Amino acid sequence: MSGPDAVLVTGGAGFVGATLVRRLVASGHRVRVLDNLSTGAAAHLAGVDAELVEGDIRDAGTLDKALAGMGAVIHLAAAGSVVGSVQDPAGNFDVNVLGTFQVLDAARRAGIERVVQASTGGALIGDATPPVSERSLPKPISPYGASKLAGEGYAHAFAKTYGIRTVAIRFGNVYGPWCERKRGVLNVFFEAVHSGAPLVIYGDGTASRDYVHVDDISNALQLALEKDVPGGTVLHAASGVETTVKELADLCCQAAGAPGHPIEYRPKRAGEVGRNFASYDLAKEVLGYAPSVSREVGIPRTWKWFQDEVFRD
Ligand SMILES: NC(=O)c1ccc[n+]([C@@H]2O[C@H](COP(=O)([O-])OP(=O)(O)OC[C@H]3O[C@@H](n4cnc5c(N)ncnc54)[C@H](O)[C@@H]3O)[C@@H](O)[C@H]2O)c1
């Protein structure tokens, strides 16, 4: 299969990629993954009928080869850590801004019609009164958020200048299977409960996020790939539910059968947003997107995955 049904997924060996690639393959797409395996793993795609090309999105020649015969791109590859971007803003810029530019420019050279890119809600918009939406004014408060905004800017420009049908999907905080290499709060909490260490909360526990299951994010990405949407579109894919860090800690402990597990509070970290959750109204209107996995179902299901795949030894 070539043409629009053949999809290059950058960063497809990562956490979101592991679910997305399975979903695309199951839907009949031919999938090639370009990944430098810096935070991803070939094992994430074990047994999946997708081609894995090991290489870096910052290398134009690698991208040209990876795009041969492809009709569309889903661009997930990124340096995805807010804390990491505060520690190494130049490294974050290099992968997220320069890398995204290289992906778009290679898509232009290859005559690719559709590019869907992973963006972020909370980190890009900053401290705004939630729910945030496409109408919220972006004011990033971390280098990571700024890098994603720059990537959206280039995608919009390439849509208007070169006619590439770009769609940026701003994710909430994604959780679910294959997140074991991430330093996201949910797996940090799970590891703490498993090892018997206290759960560590930075700040007073009232900071909130929009936790969205990776199945819902993968659905949004596939809809953005397949539906007819104008180029330059930006959409939030979220749960629409505000969950405080303290509520999340309680949900994790309950899922693990350890209610009352100790919690330790430490000072708030730089670059992190206070309250955040998002409205997905436009994604619903434009893509027919709606979240299907509630936190009450998704968190216990993810704990079960950790028990089966990560904590089994
Ligand atoms: N996980 C979340 O909660 C979340 C929230 C908002 C946005 N996002 C975005 O979603 C996308 C996927 O995130 P994820 O959580 O799956 O992260 P991840 O780190 O698991 O996946 C990223 C993948 O990109 C690869 N990669 C990194 N740099 C690369 C490079 N220079 N060249 C080629 N491959 C490279 C990594 O090896 C990894 O497999 C990212 O763009 C991230 O910014 C994630």
Coordinates of C-alpha atoms and ligand atoms in Angstrom, one line a residue:
M1 CA 0.0 0.0 0.0
S2 CA 1.3 3.5 -0.8
G3 CA -0.4 6.9 -1.1
P4 CA -2.5 8.4 1.6
D5 CA -3.0 5.1 3.4
A6 CA 0.8 4.7 4.0
V7 CA 1.7 6.7 7.1
L8 CA 5.1 7.7 8.6
V9 CA 4.9 7.9 12.3
T10 CA 7.8 9.8 13.8
G11 CA 8.5 8.8 17.4
G12 CA 6.2 5.8 16.9
A13 CA 8.3 3.6 19.2
G14 CA 7.4 5.8 22.2
F15 CA 4.5 5.7 24.6
V16 CA 1.8 7.2 22.5
G17 CA 3.2 5.6 19.3
A18 CA 2.9 2.1 20.8
T19 CA -0.9 2.4 20.9
L20 CA -1.3 4.6 17.8
V21 CA 0.8 2.3 15.5
R22 CA -1.2 -0.7 16.6
R23 CA -4.5 1.1 16.0
L24 CA -3.4 2.4 12.5
V25 CA -2.2 -1.1 11.5
A26 CA -5.4 -2.7 12.7
S27 CA -7.3 -0.1 10.5
G28 CA -5.4 -1.2 7.4
H29 CA -2.8 1.5 7.2
R30 CA 0.8 0.7 6.1
V31 CA 2.9 2.1 8.9
R32 CA 6.6 3.1 8.9
V33 CA 8.1 4.4 12.1
L34 CA 11.0 6.8 12.3
D35 CA 12.5 6.8 15.8
N36 CA 16.0 7.3 17.2
L37 CA 15.0 5.2 20.3
S38 CA 16.2 7.9 22.7
T39 CA 13.2 7.5 24.9
G40 CA 11.3 4.9 22.9
A41 CA 12.0 1.2 22.5
A42 CA 11.8 -1.3 19.6
A43 CA 10.1 -3.7 22.1
H44 CA 7.1 -1.3 22.2
L45 CA 6.3 -2.5 18.7
A46 CA 7.2 -6.1 19.1
G47 CA 4.8 -8.3 17.0
V48 CA 3.3 -5.3 15.3
D49 CA 3.2 -5.3 11.4
A50 CA 5.0 -2.0 11.1
E51 CA 8.5 -1.1 9.7
L52 CA 10.9 0.5 12.2
V53 CA 13.5 2.8 10.8
E54 CA 16.1 3.9 13.4
G55 CA 17.1 7.5 12.7
D56 CA 16.8 11.1 13.7
I57 CA 14.2 13.6 12.6
R58 CA 16.8 16.4 12.6
D59 CA 18.6 14.7 9.7
A60 CA 17.1 15.8 6.3
G61 CA 18.5 12.8 4.4
T62 CA 17.0 10.3 6.9
L63 CA 13.7 12.0 6.6
D64 CA 13.7 12.0 2.7
K65 CA 14.4 8.2 2.7
A66 CA 11.8 7.6 5.4
L67 CA 9.1 9.5 3.5
A68 CA 9.6 7.6 0.2
G69 CA 6.3 6.0 -0.7
M70 CA 4.4 7.6 2.2
G71 CA 1.2 9.6 1.8
A72 CA 1.0 11.1 5.3
V73 CA 2.9 11.8 8.5
I74 CA 1.9 11.7 12.1
H75 CA 4.7 13.6 13.9
L76 CA 5.1 12.5 17.5
A77 CA 8.9 12.5 17.9
A78 CA 9.9 15.1 20.6
A79 CA 11.8 15.8 23.7
G80 CA 8.6 15.6 25.8
S81 CA 9.6 16.6 29.3
V82 CA 8.8 20.0 30.8
V83 CA 11.3 19.4 33.6
G84 CA 13.9 18.3 31.0
S85 CA 13.3 21.4 28.9
V86 CA 14.0 23.6 32.0
Q87 CA 17.3 21.7 32.5
D88 CA 18.3 21.7 28.8
P89 CA 16.4 24.4 26.8
A90 CA 18.8 24.2 23.9
G91 CA 18.4 20.4 23.6
N92 CA 14.7 20.8 23.7
F93 CA 14.7 23.5 21.0
D94 CA 16.9 21.3 18.8
V95 CA 14.5 18.3 18.8
N96 CA 11.2 20.1 19.0
V97 CA 11.6 23.2 17.0
L98 CA 14.4 22.3 14.5
G99 CA 13.1 18.7 14.3
T100 CA 9.5 19.7 13.6
F101 CA 10.7 22.2 11.0
Q102 CA 12.7 19.4 9.3
V103 CA 9.7 17.1 9.3
L104 CA 7.5 19.7 7.7
D105 CA 10.2 20.7 5.2
A106 CA 10.8 17.1 4.2
A107 CA 7.0 16.6 3.9
R108 CA 7.0 19.6 1.5
R109 CA 9.8 18.2 -0.6
A110 CA 8.1 14.8 -0.8
G111 CA 4.7 16.2 -1.7
I112 CA 3.1 14.8 1.4
E113 CA -0.5 15.9 1.6
R114 CA -1.3 15.4 5.3
V115 CA 0.7 16.0 8.5
V116 CA -0.8 15.5 11.9
Q117 CA 1.4 16.7 14.8
A118 CA 1.4 16.1 18.5
S119 CA 1.1 19.3 20.5
T120 CA 0.2 20.1 24.1
G121 CA -2.5 22.0 25.9
G122 CA -1.3 22.9 29.4
A123 CA 2.4 23.6 28.8
L124 CA 1.7 25.7 25.6
I125 CA -1.1 27.9 27.0
G126 CA 0.4 28.4 30.5
D127 CA -1.4 29.6 33.5
A128 CA -4.8 30.5 32.1
T129 CA -8.2 30.0 33.8
P130 CA -9.4 26.6 32.8
P131 CA -11.0 25.1 30.8
V132 CA -8.4 26.0 28.1
S133 CA -9.4 25.8 24.4
E134 CA -8.2 26.8 21.0
R135 CA -9.4 30.3 21.8
S136 CA -7.1 30.6 24.9
L137 CA -4.1 32.9 24.3
P138 CA -0.9 30.8 24.3
K139 CA 1.6 32.0 26.9
P140 CA 4.0 29.2 27.5
I141 CA 5.8 29.1 30.9
S142 CA 8.4 26.4 30.0
P143 CA 10.8 26.0 27.1
Y144 CA 8.9 22.8 26.2
G145 CA 5.6 24.8 25.9
A146 CA 7.4 27.4 23.7
S147 CA 8.8 24.7 21.5
K148 CA 5.4 23.2 20.8
L149 CA 3.9 26.6 20.0
A150 CA 6.8 27.2 17.6
G151 CA 6.0 23.8 15.9
E152 CA 2.4 24.8 15.6
G153 CA 3.4 28.1 14.0
Y154 CA 5.5 26.4 11.4
A155 CA 2.7 23.9 10.6
H156 CA 0.3 26.7 10.1
A157 CA 2.7 28.5 7.9
F158 CA 3.4 25.4 5.8
A159 CA -0.4 24.9 5.4
K160 CA -0.9 28.4 4.1
T161 CA 2.3 28.6 2.1
Y162 CA 2.6 25.1 0.6
G163 CA -0.9 23.7 0.9
I164 CA 0.0 20.9 3.3
R165 CA -3.0 19.8 5.3
T166 CA -1.6 20.1 8.8
V167 CA -3.5 19.4 12.0
A168 CA -2.0 20.0 15.4
I169 CA -3.6 18.0 18.3
R170 CA -3.0 19.5 21.7
F171 CA -3.0 16.6 24.2
G172 CA -4.0 16.7 27.8
N173 CA -1.8 14.6 30.2
V174 CA -1.7 11.2 28.5
Y175 CA -1.6 7.9 30.5
G176 CA -2.0 4.2 29.7
P177 CA 0.1 1.2 28.7
W178 CA 3.7 1.5 27.4
C179 CA 4.3 4.7 29.5
E180 CA 6.9 2.9 31.7
R181 CA 9.8 4.9 30.4
K182 CA 8.1 8.3 31.0
R183 CA 8.6 10.3 34.2
G184 CA 4.9 11.2 34.2
V185 CA 3.2 11.5 37.5
L186 CA 1.0 8.5 37.2
N187 CA 3.8 6.0 36.7
V188 CA 6.0 7.7 39.3
F189 CA 3.0 7.2 41.7
F190 CA 2.6 3.6 40.6
E191 CA 6.3 2.9 41.1
A192 CA 6.2 4.5 44.6
V193 CA 3.2 2.4 45.7
H194 CA 4.8 -0.7 44.3
S195 CA 8.1 -0.1 46.1
G196 CA 6.5 1.0 49.3
A197 CA 8.0 4.5 49.1
P198 CA 5.8 7.6 49.8
L199 CA 4.1 9.3 46.9
V200 CA 5.8 12.7 46.4
I201 CA 3.6 15.7 45.5
Y202 CA 5.3 18.9 44.4
G203 CA 3.2 21.9 45.7
D204 CA 0.2 21.5 47.9
G205 CA -1.7 18.9 45.9
T206 CA -4.2 21.4 44.4
A207 CA -2.4 21.7 41.0
S208 CA -4.6 20.0 38.4
R209 CA -4.4 18.4 35.0
D210 CA -6.5 16.8 32.4
Y211 CA -5.6 13.1 32.3
V212 CA -6.6 11.5 29.0
H213 CA -6.2 7.8 28.1
V214 CA -3.8 7.0 25.3
D215 CA -6.7 5.1 23.5
D216 CA -8.6 8.4 23.2
I217 CA -5.5 10.3 22.0
S218 CA -4.8 7.6 19.4
N219 CA -8.4 7.9 18.3
A220 CA -8.1 11.7 17.9
L221 CA -4.8 11.3 15.9
Q222 CA -6.4 8.8 13.6
L223 CA -9.5 11.0 13.1
A224 CA -7.2 13.9 12.3
L225 CA -5.4 11.8 9.8
E226 CA -8.5 10.6 8.0
K227 CA -11.1 13.3 8.2
D228 CA -11.2 16.3 5.9
V229 CA -10.1 19.2 8.0
P230 CA -8.7 22.6 6.7
G231 CA -4.9 22.9 6.9
G232 CA -3.5 24.8 9.9
T233 CA -6.3 23.5 12.3
V234 CA -5.4 23.3 16.0
L235 CA -7.6 21.1 18.2
H236 CA -7.6 20.0 21.9
A237 CA -7.9 16.3 22.6
A238 CA -8.6 15.9 26.3
S239 CA -10.8 14.3 28.9
G240 CA -12.5 17.6 29.8
V241 CA -12.2 16.5 33.5
E242 CA -10.1 18.4 36.0
T243 CA -8.1 16.1 38.4
T244 CA -5.9 17.5 41.2
V245 CA -2.6 15.8 42.0
K246 CA -4.1 14.8 45.3
E247 CA -7.1 13.2 43.6
L248 CA -4.8 11.4 41.2
A249 CA -2.7 10.1 44.1
D250 CA -5.8 8.8 45.8
L251 CA -7.1 7.1 42.5
C252 CA -3.6 5.5 42.0
C253 CA -3.6 4.1 45.6
Q254 CA -7.1 2.8 45.3
A255 CA -6.3 1.2 41.9
A256 CA -3.3 -0.5 43.6
G257 CA -5.4 -1.7 46.6
A258 CA -3.4 0.6 48.9
P259 CA -5.7 3.4 50.1
G260 CA -4.0 5.5 52.8
H261 CA -0.5 5.0 51.3
P262 CA 1.8 7.8 52.7
I263 CA 2.1 11.1 50.7
E264 CA 5.1 13.5 51.0
Y265 CA 4.7 17.1 50.0
R266 CA 7.7 19.0 48.5
P267 CA 8.1 22.6 47.1
K268 CA 6.5 23.4 43.6
R269 CA 8.9 23.0 40.7
A270 CA 9.8 25.8 38.2
G271 CA 8.0 25.8 34.8
E272 CA 4.9 23.8 35.9
V273 CA 1.4 25.0 35.3
G274 CA -1.0 25.4 38.3
R275 CA -4.6 24.4 37.3
N276 CA -5.3 22.9 34.0
F277 CA -8.0 21.0 32.1
A278 CA -9.3 21.5 28.5
S279 CA -12.4 21.7 26.5
Y280 CA -12.6 19.4 23.5
D281 CA -15.7 21.0 21.9
L282 CA -14.0 21.9 18.6
A283 CA -12.4 18.4 18.2
K284 CA -15.9 17.0 18.8
E285 CA -17.4 19.4 16.1
V286 CA -14.6 18.9 13.6
L287 CA -13.5 15.3 14.1
G288 CA -16.4 13.7 16.0
Y289 CA -13.9 13.2 18.9
A290 CA -15.1 12.3 22.4
P291 CA -13.2 10.6 25.2
S292 CA -14.3 7.1 25.9
V293 CA -12.1 6.0 28.8
S294 CA -12.9 7.6 32.2
R295 CA -10.2 8.0 34.8
E296 CA -12.1 5.5 37.1
V297 CA -11.7 2.9 34.4
G298 CA -8.4 3.9 32.8
I299 CA -6.3 4.2 36.0
P300 CA -7.1 0.7 37.3
R301 CA -6.6 -0.7 33.8
T302 CA -3.2 1.0 33.6
W303 CA -2.2 -0.4 37.1
K304 CA -3.1 -3.8 35.8
W305 CA -0.8 -3.3 32.8
F306 CA 2.0 -2.2 35.1
Q307 CA 1.5 -5.4 37.2
D308 CA 1.6 -7.6 34.1
E309 CA 4.4 -5.9 32.2
V310 CA 6.6 -3.9 34.6
F311 CA 6.2 -5.2 38.1
R312 CA 6.1 -8.9 37.3
D313 CA 9.6 -9.8 38.5
Ligands
LIG1 N1 2.6 11.9 27.1 C1 1.9 13.1 27.3 O1 1.3 13.3 28.3 C2 2.0 14.2 26.2 C3 1.2 15.3 26.4 C4 1.2 16.3 25.5 C5 1.9 16.2 24.3 N2 2.7 15.0 24.1 C6 3.4 14.9 22.9 O2 3.1 13.6 22.3 C7 4.2 13.1 21.6 C8 4.6 11.7 22.0 O3 4.9 11.7 23.4 P1 5.1 10.4 24.2 O4 4.5 10.7 25.5 O5 4.8 9.2 23.4 O6 6.7 10.5 24.4 P2 7.9 9.5 24.2 O7 9.1 10.1 24.7 O8 7.5 8.2 24.7 O9 7.9 9.3 22.6 C9 8.7 10.2 21.8 C10 9.4 9.3 20.8 O10 10.2 10.1 19.9 C11 11.4 9.5 19.8 N3 12.4 10.6 19.5 C12 12.8 11.6 20.3 N4 13.6 12.4 19.7 C13 13.8 12.0 18.5 C14 14.5 12.4 17.3 N5 15.3 13.5 17.4 N6 14.4 11.7 16.2 C15 13.6 10.6 16.1 N7 12.9 10.1 17.2 C16 13.0 10.8 18.3 C17 11.7 8.8 21.1 O11 12.7 7.8 21.0 C18 10.3 8.3 21.4 O12 10.1 7.0 20.9 C19 5.4 14.1 21.8 O13 5.4 15.1 20.8 C20 4.9 14.8 23.1 O14 5.5 16.1 23.2 C21 2.7 14.0 25.0

